[in-house]
XYZ file of N, CA and C in Angstrom:
576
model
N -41.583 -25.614 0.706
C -41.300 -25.803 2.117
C -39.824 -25.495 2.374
N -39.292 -24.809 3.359
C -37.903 -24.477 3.665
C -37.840 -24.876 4.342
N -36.413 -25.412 4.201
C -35.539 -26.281 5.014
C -34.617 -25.399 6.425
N -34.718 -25.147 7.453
C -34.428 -24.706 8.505
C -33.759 -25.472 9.595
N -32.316 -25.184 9.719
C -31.635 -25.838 10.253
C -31.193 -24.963 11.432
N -31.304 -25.887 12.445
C -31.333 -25.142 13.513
C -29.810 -25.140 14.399
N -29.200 -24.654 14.714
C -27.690 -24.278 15.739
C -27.697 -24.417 16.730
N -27.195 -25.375 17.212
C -26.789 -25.758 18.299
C -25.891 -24.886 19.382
N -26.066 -24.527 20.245
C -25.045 -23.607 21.263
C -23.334 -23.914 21.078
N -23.555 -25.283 20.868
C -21.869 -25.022 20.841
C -21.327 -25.183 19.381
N -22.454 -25.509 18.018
C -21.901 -24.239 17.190
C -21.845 -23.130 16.842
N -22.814 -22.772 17.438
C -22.567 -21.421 17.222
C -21.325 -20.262 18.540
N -20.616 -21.411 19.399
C -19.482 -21.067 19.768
C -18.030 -21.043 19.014
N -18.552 -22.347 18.532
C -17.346 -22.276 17.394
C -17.477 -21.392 16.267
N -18.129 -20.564 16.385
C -18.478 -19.781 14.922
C -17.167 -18.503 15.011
N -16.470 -18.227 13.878
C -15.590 -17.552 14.311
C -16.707 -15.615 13.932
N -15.996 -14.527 14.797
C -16.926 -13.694 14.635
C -16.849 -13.212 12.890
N -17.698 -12.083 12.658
C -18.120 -11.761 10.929
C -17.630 -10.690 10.967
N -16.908 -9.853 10.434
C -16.460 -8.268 10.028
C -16.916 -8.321 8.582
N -17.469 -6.850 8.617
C -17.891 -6.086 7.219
C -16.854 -4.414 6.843
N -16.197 -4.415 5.464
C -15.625 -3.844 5.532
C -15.912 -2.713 4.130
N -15.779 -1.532 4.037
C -16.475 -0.484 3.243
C -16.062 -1.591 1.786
N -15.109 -2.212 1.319
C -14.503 -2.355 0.204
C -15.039 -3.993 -0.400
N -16.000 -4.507 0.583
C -16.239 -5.981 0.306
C -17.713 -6.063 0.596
N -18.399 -6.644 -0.559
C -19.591 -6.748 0.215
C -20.301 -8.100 0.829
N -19.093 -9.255 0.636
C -19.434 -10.408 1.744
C -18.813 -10.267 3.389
N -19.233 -10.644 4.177
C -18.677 -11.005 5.640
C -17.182 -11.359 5.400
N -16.208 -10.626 6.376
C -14.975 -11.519 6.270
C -14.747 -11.719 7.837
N -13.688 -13.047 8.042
C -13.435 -13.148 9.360
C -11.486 -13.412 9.721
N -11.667 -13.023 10.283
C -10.293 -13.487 10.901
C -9.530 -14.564 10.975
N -8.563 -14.945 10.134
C -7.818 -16.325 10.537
C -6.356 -15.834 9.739
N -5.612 -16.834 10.254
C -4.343 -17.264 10.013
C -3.719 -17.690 8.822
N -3.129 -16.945 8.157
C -2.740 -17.550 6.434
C -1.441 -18.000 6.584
N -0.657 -19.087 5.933
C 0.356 -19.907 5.958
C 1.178 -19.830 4.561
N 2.085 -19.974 5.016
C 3.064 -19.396 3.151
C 2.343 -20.174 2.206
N 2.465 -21.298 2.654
C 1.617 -22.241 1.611
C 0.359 -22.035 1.159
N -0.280 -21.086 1.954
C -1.488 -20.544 1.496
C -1.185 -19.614 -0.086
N -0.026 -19.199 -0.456
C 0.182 -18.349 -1.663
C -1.043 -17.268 -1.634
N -1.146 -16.229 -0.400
C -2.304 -15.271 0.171
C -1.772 -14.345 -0.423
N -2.539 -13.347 -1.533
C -2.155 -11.793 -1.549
C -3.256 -11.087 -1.766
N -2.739 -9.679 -0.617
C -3.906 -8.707 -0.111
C -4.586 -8.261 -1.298
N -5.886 -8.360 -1.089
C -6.665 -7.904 -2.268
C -6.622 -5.781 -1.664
N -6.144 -5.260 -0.681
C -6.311 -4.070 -0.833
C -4.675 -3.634 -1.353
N -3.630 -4.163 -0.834
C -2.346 -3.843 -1.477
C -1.418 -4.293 -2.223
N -1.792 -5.734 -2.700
C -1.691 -6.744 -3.622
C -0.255 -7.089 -3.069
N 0.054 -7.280 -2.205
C 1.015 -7.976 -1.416
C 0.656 -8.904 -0.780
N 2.158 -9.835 -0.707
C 1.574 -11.530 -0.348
C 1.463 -10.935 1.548
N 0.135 -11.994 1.763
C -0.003 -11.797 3.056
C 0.326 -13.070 3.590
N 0.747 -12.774 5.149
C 1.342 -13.943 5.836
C 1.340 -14.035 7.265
N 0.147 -14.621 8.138
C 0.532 -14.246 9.115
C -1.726 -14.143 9.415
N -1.825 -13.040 9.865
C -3.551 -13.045 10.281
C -4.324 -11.969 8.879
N -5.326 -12.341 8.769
C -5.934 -11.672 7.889
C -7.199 -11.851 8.093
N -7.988 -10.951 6.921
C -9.461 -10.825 7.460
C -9.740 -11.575 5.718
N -10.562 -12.947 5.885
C -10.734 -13.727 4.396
C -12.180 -13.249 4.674
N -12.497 -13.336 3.355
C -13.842 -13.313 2.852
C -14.556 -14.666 2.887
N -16.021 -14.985 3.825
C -16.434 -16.214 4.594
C -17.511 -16.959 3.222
N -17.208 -16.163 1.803
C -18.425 -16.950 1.090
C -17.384 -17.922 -0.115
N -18.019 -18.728 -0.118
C -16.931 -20.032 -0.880
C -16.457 -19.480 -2.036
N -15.806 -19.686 -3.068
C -14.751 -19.427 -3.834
C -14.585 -17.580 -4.126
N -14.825 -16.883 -3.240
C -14.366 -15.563 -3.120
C -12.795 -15.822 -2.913
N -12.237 -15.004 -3.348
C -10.637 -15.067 -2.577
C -10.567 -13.661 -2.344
N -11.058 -12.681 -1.755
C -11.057 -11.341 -1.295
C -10.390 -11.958 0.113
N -8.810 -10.993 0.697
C -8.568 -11.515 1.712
C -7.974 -9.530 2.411
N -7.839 -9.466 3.072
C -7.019 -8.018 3.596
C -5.974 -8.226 4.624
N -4.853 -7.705 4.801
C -4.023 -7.929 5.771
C -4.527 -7.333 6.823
N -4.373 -7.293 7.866
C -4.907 -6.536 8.862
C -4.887 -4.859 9.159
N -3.797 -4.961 8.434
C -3.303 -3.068 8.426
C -4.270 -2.718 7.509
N -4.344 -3.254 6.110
C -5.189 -3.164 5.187
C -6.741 -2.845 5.736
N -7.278 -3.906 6.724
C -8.012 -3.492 6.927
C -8.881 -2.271 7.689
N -7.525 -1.758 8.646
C -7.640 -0.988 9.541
C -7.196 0.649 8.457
N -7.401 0.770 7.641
C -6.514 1.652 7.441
C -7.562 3.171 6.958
N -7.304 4.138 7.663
C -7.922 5.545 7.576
C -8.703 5.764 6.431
N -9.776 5.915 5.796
C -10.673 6.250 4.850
C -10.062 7.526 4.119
N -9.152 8.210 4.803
C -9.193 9.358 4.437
C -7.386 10.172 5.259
N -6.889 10.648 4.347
C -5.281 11.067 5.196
C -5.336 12.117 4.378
N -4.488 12.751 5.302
C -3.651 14.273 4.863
C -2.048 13.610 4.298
N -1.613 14.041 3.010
C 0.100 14.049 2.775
C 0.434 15.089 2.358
N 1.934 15.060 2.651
C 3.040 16.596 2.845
C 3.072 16.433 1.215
N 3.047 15.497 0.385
C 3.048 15.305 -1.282
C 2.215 16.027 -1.971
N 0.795 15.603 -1.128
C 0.083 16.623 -1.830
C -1.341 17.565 -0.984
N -0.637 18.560 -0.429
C -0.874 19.311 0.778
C -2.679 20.075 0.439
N -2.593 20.063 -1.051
C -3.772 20.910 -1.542
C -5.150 20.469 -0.860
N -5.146 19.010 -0.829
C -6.313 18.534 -0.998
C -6.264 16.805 0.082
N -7.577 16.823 0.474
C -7.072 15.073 1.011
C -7.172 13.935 0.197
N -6.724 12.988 0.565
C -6.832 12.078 0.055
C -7.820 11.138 0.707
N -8.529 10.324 -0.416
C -9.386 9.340 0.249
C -9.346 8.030 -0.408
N -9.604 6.660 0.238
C -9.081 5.278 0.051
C -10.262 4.809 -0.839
N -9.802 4.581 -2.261
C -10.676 3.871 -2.989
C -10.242 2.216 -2.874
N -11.234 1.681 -3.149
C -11.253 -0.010 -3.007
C -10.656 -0.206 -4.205
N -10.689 0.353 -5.332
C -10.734 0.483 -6.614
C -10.372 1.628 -7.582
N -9.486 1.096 -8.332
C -8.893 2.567 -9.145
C -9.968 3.484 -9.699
N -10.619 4.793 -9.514
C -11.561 5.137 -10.256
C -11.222 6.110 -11.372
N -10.432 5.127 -12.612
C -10.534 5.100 -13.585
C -11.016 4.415 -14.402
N -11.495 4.051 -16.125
C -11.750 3.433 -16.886
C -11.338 2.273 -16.777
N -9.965 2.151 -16.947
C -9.091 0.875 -17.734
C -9.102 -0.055 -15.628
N -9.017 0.622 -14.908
C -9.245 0.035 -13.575
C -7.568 -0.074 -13.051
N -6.682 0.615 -13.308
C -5.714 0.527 -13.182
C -5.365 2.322 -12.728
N -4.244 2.561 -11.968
C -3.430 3.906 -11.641
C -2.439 3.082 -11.519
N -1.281 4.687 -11.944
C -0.461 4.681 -11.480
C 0.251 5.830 -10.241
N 1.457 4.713 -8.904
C 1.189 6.003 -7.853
C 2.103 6.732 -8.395
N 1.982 7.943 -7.930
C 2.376 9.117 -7.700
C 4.010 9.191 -7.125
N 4.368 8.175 -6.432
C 5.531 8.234 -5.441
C 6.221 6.999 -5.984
N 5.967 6.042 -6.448
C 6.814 4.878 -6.975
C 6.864 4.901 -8.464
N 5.812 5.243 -9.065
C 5.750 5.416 -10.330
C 4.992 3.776 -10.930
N 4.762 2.691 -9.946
C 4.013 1.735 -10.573
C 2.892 1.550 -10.786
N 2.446 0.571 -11.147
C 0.769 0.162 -11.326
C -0.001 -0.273 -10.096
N -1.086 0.025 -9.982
C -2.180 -0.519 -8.673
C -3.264 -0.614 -9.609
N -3.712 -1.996 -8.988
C -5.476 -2.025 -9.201
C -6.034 -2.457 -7.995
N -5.645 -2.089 -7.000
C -6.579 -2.150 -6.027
C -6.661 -1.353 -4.807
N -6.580 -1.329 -3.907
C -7.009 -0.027 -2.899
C -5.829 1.312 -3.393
N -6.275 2.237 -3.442
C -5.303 3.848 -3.827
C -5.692 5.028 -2.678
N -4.826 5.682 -2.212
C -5.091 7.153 -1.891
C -5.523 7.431 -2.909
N -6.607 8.366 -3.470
C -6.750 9.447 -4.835
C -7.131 10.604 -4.058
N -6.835 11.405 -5.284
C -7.583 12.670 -5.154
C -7.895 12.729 -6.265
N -9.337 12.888 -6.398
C -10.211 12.924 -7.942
C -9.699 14.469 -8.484
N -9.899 15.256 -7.928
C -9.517 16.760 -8.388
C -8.197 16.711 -9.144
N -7.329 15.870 -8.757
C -6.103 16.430 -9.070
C -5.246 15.382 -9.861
N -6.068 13.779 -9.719
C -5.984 13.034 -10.192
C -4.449 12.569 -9.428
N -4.386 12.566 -8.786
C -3.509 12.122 -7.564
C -3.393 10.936 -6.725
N -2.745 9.972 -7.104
C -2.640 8.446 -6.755
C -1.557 7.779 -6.068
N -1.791 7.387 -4.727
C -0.921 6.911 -4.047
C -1.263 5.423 -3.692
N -0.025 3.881 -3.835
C -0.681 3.060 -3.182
C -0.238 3.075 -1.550
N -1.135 2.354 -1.023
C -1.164 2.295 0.433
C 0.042 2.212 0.997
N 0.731 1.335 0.759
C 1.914 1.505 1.616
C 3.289 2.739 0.824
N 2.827 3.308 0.108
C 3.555 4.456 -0.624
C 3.216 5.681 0.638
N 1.965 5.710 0.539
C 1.515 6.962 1.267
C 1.871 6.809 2.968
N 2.145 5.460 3.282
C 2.613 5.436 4.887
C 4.448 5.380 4.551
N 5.190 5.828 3.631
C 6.719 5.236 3.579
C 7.217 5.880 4.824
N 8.248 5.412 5.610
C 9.214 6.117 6.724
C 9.404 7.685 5.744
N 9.618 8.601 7.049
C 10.108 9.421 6.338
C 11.373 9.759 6.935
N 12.081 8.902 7.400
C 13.971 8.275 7.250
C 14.044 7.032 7.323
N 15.114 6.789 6.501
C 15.726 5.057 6.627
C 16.796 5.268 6.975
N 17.032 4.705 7.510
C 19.124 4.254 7.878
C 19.360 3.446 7.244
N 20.805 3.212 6.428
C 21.021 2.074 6.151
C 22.771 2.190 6.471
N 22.615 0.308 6.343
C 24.114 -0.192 6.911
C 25.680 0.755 5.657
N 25.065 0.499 4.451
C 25.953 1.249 3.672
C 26.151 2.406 3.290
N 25.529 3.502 4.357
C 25.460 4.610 3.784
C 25.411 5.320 5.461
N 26.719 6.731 5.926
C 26.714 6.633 7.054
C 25.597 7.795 7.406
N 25.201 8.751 6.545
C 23.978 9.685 7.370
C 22.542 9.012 7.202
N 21.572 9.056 7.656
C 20.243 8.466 7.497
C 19.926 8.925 5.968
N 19.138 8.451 5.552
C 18.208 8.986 4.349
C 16.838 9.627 4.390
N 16.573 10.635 3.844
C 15.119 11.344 4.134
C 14.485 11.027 2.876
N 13.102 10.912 2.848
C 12.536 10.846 1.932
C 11.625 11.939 1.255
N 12.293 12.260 -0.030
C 12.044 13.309 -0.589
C 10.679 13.120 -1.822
N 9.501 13.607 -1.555
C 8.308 13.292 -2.341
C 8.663 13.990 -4.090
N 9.167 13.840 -4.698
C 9.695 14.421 -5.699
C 11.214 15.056 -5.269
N 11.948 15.078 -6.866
C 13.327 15.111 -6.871
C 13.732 16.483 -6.328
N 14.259 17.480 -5.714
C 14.870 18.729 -5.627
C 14.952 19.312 -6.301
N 14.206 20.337 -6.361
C 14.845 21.325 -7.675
C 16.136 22.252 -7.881
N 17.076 22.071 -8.413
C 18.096 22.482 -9.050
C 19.370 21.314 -7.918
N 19.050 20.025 -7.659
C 19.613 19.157 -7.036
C 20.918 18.467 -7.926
N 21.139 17.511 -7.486
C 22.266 16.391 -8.631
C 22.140 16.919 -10.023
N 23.252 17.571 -10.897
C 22.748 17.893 -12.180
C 21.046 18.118 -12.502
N 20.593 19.232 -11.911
C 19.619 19.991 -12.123
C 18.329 18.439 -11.831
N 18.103 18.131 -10.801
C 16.709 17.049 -10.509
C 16.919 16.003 -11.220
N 18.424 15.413 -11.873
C 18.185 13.928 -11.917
C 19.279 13.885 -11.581
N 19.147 12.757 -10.200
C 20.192 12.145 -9.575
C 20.378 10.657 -9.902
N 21.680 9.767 -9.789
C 21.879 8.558 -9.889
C 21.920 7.868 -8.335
N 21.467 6.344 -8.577
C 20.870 5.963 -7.527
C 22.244 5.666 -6.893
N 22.509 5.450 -5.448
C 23.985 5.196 -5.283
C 24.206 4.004 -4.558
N 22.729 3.034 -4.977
C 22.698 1.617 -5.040
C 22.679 0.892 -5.831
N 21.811 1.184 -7.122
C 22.012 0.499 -8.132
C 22.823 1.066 -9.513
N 23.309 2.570 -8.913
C 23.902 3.112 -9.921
C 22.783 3.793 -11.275
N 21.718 3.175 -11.222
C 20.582 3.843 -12.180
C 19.853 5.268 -12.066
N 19.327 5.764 -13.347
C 18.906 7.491 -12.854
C 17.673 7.371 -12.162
N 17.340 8.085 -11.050
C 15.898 8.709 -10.606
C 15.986 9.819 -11.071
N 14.442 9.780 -12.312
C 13.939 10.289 -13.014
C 13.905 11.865 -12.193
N 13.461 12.505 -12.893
C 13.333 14.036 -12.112
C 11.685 14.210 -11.767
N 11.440 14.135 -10.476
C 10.248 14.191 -10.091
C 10.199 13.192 -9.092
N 10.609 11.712 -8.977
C 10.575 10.527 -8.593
C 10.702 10.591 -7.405
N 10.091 9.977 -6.429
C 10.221 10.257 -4.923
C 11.443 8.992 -4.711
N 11.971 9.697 -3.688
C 13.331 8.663 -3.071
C 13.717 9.100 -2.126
N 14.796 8.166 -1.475
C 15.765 8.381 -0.145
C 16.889 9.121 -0.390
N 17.012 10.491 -0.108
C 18.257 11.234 -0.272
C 18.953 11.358 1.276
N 20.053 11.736 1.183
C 21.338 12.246 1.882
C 21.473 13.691 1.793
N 20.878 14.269 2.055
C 21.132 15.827 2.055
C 22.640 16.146 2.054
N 23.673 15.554 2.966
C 24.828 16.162 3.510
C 25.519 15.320 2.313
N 25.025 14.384 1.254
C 26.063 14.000 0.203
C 26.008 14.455 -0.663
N 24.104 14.887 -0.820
C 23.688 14.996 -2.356
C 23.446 14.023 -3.351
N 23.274 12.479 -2.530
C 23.101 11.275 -3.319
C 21.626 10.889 -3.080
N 21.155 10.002 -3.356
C 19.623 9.536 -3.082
C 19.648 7.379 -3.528
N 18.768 7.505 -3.544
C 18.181 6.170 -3.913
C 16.843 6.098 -3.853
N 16.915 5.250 -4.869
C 15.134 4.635 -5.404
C 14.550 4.116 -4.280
N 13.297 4.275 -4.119
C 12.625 3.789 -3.096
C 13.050 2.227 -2.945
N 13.184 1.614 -4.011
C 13.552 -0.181 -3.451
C 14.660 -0.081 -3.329
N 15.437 0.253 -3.619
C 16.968 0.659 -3.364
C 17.440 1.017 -2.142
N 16.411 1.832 -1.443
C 16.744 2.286 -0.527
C 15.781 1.081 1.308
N 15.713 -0.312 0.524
C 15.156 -1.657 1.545
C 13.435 -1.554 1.306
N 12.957 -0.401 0.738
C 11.410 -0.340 0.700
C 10.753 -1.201 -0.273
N 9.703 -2.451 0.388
C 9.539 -2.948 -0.371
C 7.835 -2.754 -1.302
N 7.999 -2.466 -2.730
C 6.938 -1.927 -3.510
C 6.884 -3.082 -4.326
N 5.859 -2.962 -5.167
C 5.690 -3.914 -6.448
C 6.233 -3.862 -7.383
């Protein structure tokens, strides 16, 4: 015999609404996360703070920031012009891990890829400004998807924030009119 419980009109007013999203396969809904919540995005593994979309089935902790959730299935980048890119939930490699393309760190969870080319961007890599200003430095900075070729002593430049090398290839914030650059965190961007 099943047990059938029936809803009352004004709970089911209080019911907050259900979103389904390509990367989750429980209901998530909308609410408010609090520092004290210690929330980080299961698509960009950054602490979230502020509204998010949680996952509504009990000890899931699948949560998305809102950008996270909104974010294009599919983009064109000037990095890598050949081919598009499309948003895996999940690294689709073996070990379940990439590394991007533009920071040079680890992701295990949502990536630009391109399977063809094996081409890995994390999410907020593939949206970076493409200028920063900053207070210590007087021309803007552009962001260069790999190092210049035949640039600072032939494509490795030193950072002219932390004084450390960007590797030759390494995407960063350069100064065209100095010829200096900086590391993407170096240059206020914040990555993992």
């Amino acid at each position: 015999m099943a047990l059938i419980m029936k809803i009352s009109g004004e709970d089911r007013q209080n019911q907050k609404p259900q979103f389904s999203h390509f990367s989750h396969r429980h209901p998530l809904e909308l609410s408010q996360l609090h520092q004290e919540d210690n929330a980080v995005c299961s698509g960009c593994e950054l602490d979230i703070l502020g509204s998010a979309y949680v996952c509504t089935k009990p000890n899931c902790t699948f949560l998305l920031h809102d950008l996270c959730f909104d974010l294009p299935r599919r983009i064109r980048h000037r990095a890598h012009p050949k081919h598009p890119l499309g948003l895996s939930s999940s690294p689709p490699y073996d070990d379940r891990e990439f590394t991007c393309d533009a920071c040079g760190h680890s992701g295990h969870a949502f990536t630009y890829h391109c399977g063809t080319c094996k081409f890995d961007l994390h999410v907020e890599c593939a949206s970076l400004p493409e200028v920063e200003n900053r207070r210590d430095h007087e021309h803007p900075l552009v962001l260069l998807c790999g190092s210049p070729e035949g640039g600072a002593a032939a494509g490795v430049f030193v950072c002219y924030v932390c004084r450390g090398l960007i590797g030759k290839g390494c995407w960063m914030y350069a100064c065209l009119t100095c010829n200096c650059g900086a590391h993407l965190e170096c240059a206020g961007i914040p990555l993992h």
